[in-house]
Tab-separated table of C-alpha atoms in Angstrom:
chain	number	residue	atom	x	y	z
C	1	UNK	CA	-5.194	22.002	20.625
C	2	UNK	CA	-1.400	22.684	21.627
C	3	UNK	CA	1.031	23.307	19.048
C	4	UNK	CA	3.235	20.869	20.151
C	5	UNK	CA	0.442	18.430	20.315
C	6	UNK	CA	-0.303	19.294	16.562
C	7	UNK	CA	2.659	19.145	15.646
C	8	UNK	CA	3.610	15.668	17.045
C	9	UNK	CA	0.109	14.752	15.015
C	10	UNK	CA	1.119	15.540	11.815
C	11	UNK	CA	4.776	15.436	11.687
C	12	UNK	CA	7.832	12.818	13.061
C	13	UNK	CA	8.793	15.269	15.682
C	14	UNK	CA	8.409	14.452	19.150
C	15	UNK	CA	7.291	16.724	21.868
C	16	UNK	CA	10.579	17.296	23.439
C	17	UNK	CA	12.175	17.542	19.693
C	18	UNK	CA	9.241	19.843	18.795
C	19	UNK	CA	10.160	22.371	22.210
C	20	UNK	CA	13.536	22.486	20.621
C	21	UNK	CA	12.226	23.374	17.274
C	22	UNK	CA	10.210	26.386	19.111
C	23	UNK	CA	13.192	27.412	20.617
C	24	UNK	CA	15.011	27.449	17.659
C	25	UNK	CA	12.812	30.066	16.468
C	26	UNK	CA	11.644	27.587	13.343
C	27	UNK	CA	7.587	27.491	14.156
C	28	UNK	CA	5.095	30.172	13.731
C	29	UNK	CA	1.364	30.715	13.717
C	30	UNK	CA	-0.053	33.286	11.030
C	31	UNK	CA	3.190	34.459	10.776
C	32	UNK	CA	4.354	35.087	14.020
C	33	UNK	CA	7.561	33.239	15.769
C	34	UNK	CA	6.161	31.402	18.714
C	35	UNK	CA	8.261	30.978	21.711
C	36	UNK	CA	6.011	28.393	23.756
C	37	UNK	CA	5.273	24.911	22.834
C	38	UNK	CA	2.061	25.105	24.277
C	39	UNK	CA	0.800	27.640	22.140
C	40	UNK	CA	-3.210	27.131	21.740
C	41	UNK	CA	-4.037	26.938	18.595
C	42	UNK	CA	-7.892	27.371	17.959
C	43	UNK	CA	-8.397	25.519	14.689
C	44	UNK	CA	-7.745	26.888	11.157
C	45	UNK	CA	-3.855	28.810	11.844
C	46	UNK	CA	-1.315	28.773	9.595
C	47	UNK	CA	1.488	26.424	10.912
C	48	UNK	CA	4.538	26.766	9.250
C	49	UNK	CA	7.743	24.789	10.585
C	50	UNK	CA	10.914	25.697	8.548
C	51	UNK	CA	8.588	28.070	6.198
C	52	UNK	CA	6.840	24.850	5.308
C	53	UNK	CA	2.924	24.691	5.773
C	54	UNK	CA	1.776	21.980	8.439
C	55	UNK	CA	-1.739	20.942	7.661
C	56	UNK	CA	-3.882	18.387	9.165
C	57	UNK	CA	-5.000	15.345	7.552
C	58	UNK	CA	-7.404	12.516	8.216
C	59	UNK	CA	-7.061	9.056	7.189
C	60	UNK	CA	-5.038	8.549	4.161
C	61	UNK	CA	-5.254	6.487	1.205
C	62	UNK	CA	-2.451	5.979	-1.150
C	63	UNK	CA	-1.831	3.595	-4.199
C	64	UNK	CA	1.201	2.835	-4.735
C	65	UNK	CA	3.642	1.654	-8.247
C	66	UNK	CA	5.501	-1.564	-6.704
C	67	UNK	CA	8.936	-1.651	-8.721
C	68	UNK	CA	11.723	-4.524	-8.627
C	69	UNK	CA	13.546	-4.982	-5.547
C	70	UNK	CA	11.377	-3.275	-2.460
C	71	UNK	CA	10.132	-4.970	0.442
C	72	UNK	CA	6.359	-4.772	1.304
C	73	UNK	CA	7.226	-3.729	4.988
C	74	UNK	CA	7.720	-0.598	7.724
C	75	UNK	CA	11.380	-1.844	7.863
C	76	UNK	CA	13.959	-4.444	6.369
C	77	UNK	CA	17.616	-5.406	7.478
C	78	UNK	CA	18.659	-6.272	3.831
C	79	UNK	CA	16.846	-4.266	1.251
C	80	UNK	CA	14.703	-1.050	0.787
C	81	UNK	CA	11.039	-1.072	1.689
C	82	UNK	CA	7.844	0.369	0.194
C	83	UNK	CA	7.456	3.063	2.920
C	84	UNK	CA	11.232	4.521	1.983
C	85	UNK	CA	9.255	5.554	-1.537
C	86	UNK	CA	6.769	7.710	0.535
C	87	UNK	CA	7.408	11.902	1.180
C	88	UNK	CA	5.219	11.891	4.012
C	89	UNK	CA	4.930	12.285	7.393
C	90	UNK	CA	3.654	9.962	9.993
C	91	UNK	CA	4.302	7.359	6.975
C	92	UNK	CA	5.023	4.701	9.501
C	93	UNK	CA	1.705	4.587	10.940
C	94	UNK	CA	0.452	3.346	6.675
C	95	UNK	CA	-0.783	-0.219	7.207
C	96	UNK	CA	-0.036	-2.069	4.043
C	97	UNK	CA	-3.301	-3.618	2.719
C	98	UNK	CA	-2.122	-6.438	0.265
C	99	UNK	CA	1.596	-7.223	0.159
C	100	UNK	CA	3.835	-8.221	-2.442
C	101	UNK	CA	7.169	-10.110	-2.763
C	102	UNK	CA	10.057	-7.941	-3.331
C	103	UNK	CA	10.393	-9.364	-6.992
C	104	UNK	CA	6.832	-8.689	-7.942
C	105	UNK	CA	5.774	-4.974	-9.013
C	106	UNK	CA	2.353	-3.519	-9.380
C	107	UNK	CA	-0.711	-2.244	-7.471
C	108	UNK	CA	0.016	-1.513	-3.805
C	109	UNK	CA	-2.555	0.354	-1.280
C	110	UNK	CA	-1.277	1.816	1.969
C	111	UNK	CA	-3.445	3.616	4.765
C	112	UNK	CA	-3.644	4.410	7.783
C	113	UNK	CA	-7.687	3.365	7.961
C	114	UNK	CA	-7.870	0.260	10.097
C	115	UNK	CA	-11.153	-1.099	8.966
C	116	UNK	CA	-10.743	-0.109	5.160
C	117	UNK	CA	-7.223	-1.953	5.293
C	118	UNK	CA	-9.617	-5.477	7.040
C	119	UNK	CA	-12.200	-5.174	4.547
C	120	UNK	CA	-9.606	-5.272	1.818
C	121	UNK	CA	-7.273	-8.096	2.718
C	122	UNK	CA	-10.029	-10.329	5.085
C	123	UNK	CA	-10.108	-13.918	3.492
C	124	UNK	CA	-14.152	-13.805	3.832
C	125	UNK	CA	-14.330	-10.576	1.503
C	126	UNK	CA	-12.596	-12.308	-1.572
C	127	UNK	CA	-11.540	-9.294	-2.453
C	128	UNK	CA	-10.667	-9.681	-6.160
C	129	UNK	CA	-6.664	-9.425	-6.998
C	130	UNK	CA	-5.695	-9.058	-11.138
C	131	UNK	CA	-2.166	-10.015	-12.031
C	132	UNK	CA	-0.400	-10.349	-15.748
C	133	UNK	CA	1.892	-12.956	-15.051
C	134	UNK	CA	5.100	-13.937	-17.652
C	135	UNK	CA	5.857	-17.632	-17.628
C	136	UNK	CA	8.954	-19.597	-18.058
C	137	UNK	CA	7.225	-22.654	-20.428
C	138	UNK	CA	4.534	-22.010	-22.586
C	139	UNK	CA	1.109	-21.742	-21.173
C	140	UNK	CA	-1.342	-24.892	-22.040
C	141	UNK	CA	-5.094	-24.393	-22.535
C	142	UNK	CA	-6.506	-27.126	-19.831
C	143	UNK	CA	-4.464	-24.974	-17.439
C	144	UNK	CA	-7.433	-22.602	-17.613
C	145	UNK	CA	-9.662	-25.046	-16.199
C	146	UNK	CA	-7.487	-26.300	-13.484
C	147	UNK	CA	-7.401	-22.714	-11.821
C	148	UNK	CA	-11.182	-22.562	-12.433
C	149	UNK	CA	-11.356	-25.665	-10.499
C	150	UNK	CA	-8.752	-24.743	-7.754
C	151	UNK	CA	-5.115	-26.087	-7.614
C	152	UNK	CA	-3.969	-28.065	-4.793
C	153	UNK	CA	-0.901	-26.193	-3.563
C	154	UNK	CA	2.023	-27.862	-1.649
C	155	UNK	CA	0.972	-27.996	2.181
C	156	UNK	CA	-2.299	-27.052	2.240
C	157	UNK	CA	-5.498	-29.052	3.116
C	158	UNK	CA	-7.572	-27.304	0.757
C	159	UNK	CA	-7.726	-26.413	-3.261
C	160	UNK	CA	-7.125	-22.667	-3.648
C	161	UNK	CA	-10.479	-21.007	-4.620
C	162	UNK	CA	-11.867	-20.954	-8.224
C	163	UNK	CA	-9.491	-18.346	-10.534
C	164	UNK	CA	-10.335	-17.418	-14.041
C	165	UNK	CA	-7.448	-17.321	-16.035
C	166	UNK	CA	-7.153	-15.840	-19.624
C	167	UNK	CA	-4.361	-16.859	-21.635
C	168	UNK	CA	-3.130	-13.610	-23.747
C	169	UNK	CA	0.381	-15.544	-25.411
C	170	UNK	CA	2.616	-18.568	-25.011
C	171	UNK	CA	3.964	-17.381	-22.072
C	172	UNK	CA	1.339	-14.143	-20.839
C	173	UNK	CA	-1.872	-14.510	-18.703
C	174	UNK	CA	-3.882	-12.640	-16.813
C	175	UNK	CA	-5.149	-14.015	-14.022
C	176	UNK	CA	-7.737	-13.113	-11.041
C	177	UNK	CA	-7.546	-14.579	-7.942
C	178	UNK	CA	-9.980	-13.813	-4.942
C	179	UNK	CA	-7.727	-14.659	-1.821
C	180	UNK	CA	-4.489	-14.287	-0.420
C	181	UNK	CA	-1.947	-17.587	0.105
C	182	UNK	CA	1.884	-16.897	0.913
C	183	UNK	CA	3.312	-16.831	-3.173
C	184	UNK	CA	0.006	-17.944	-4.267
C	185	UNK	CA	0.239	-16.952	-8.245
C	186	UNK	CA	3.241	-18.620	-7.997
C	187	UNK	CA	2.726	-22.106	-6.475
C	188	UNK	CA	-0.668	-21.911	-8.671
C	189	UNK	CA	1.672	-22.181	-11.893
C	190	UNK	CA	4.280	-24.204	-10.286
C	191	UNK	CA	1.627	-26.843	-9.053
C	192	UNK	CA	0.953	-26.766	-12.864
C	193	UNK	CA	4.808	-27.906	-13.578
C	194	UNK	CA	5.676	-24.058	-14.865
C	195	UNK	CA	7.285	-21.133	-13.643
C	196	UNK	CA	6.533	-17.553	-12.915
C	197	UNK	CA	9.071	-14.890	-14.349
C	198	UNK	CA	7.772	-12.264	-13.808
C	199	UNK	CA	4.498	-11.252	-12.169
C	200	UNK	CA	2.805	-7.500	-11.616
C	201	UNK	CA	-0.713	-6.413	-9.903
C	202	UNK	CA	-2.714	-4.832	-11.650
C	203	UNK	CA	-5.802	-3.963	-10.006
C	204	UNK	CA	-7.451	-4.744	-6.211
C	205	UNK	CA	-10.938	-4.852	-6.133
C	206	UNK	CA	-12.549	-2.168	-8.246
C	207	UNK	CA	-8.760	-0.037	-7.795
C	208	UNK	CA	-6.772	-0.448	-11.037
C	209	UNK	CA	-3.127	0.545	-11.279
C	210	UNK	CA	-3.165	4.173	-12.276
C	211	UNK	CA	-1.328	3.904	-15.915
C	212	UNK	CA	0.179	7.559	-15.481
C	213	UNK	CA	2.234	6.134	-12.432
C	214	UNK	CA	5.873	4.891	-12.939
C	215	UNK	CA	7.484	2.382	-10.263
C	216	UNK	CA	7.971	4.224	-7.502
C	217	UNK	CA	5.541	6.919	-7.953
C	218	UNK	CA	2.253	7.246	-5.632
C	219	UNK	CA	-0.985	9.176	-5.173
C	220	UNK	CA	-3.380	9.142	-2.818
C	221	UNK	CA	-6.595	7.553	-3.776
C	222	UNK	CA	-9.871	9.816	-5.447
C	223	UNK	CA	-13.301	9.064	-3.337
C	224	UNK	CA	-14.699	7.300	-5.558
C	225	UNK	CA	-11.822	4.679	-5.642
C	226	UNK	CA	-11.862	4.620	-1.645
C	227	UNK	CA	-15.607	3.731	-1.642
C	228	UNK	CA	-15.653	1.444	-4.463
C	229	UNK	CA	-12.639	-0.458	-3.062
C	230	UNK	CA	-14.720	-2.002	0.108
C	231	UNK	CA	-18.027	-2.868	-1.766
């Protein structure tokens, strides 16, 4: 492969920006300054740009902490988005697979897997979404079986699917959901004459929210979470 073809891979540099870079005297293979930006490279080289390593990497799979404030999005005219959180190249090519509203925090997966991202957030998979939710009015028991029945939301034809909810204090529930509506948690409670507060994702699918991760923070995802994710 070239080196400027590499390098427009796996960094934000452009080809023409990436000619400039070799001119500049800021690449080099194995440890040698190279002066042409079509340098071969044969597979396994040290890159270094800036005397920072280049690697390669295949698809990537990242779980993010949600906090307060950040817009599940590649770009926003009015506040910060999710992707701004990332030190990463190429970060703009991360698909976002399960969004959240800028005042709810939690469990967020980005990647730049195609498929993995459909099998996740397809209606058809019912991929299984955990929230603790805070209300506004205390919570009343026969609201448990109204989720497990489905709640009729505001404009739509059909009751949302079954949800189990378990009621953990006046005003604290957890509550799994197995599809994807615009604000869905919260028209559920509103339907229901209450008010969501505050609301945070804990888990999608088999993927729980990494405890040792503060809002903000990110990491990309172990195998075994990957895998178990699309089953």
């Amino acid at each position: 492969m070239r080196l400027d073809k590499f390098l427009s891979q796996y960094t934000d540099y452009s080809r023409s920006q990436i000619q400039q870079l070799v001119k500049a005297n800021r690449v080099a293979v194995n440890g040698e300054l190279i002066k042409k930006a079509d340098h071969k490279l044969n597979g396994g080289e040290l890159v270094m740009l800036d005397n920072r390593q280049i690697e390669a990497f295949n698809a990537r799979y990242i779980m993010l902490h949600k906090p307060l404030g950040y817009v599940c999005a590649n770009s926003d005219s009015e506040h910060p988005v999710v992707l701004d959180l990332l030190d990463m190249a190429r970060k703009l090519d991360l698909q976002i697979a399960g969004r959240l509203d800028i005042d709810t925090t939690g469990l967020v997966l980005l990647t730049d897997d195609g498929q993995w991202n459909h099998r996740i957030t397809a209606p058809k998979q019912e991929c299984t979404k955990t929230y603790l939710v805070t209300t506004a009015d205390p919570i009343p028991d026969d609201v448990i079986q109204l989720f497990a029945q489905g709640i009729q939301l505001h404009g739509e034809k059909n009751l949302t699917r079954p949800a189990q909810l378990d009621i953990l204090s006046s005003h604290t529930a957890r509550l799994q959901i197995h599809e994807g509506k615009y604000h869905q948690v919260k028209r559920m409670f509103a339907a229901t004459g209450n008010r969501v507060v505050q609301l945070h994702r804990e888990s999608i699918g088999a993927i729980q929210l990494d405890p040792a991760l503060a809002p903000g923070e990110y990491r990309a995802l172990t195998e075994t979470e990957i895998q178990e994710a699309v089953r």
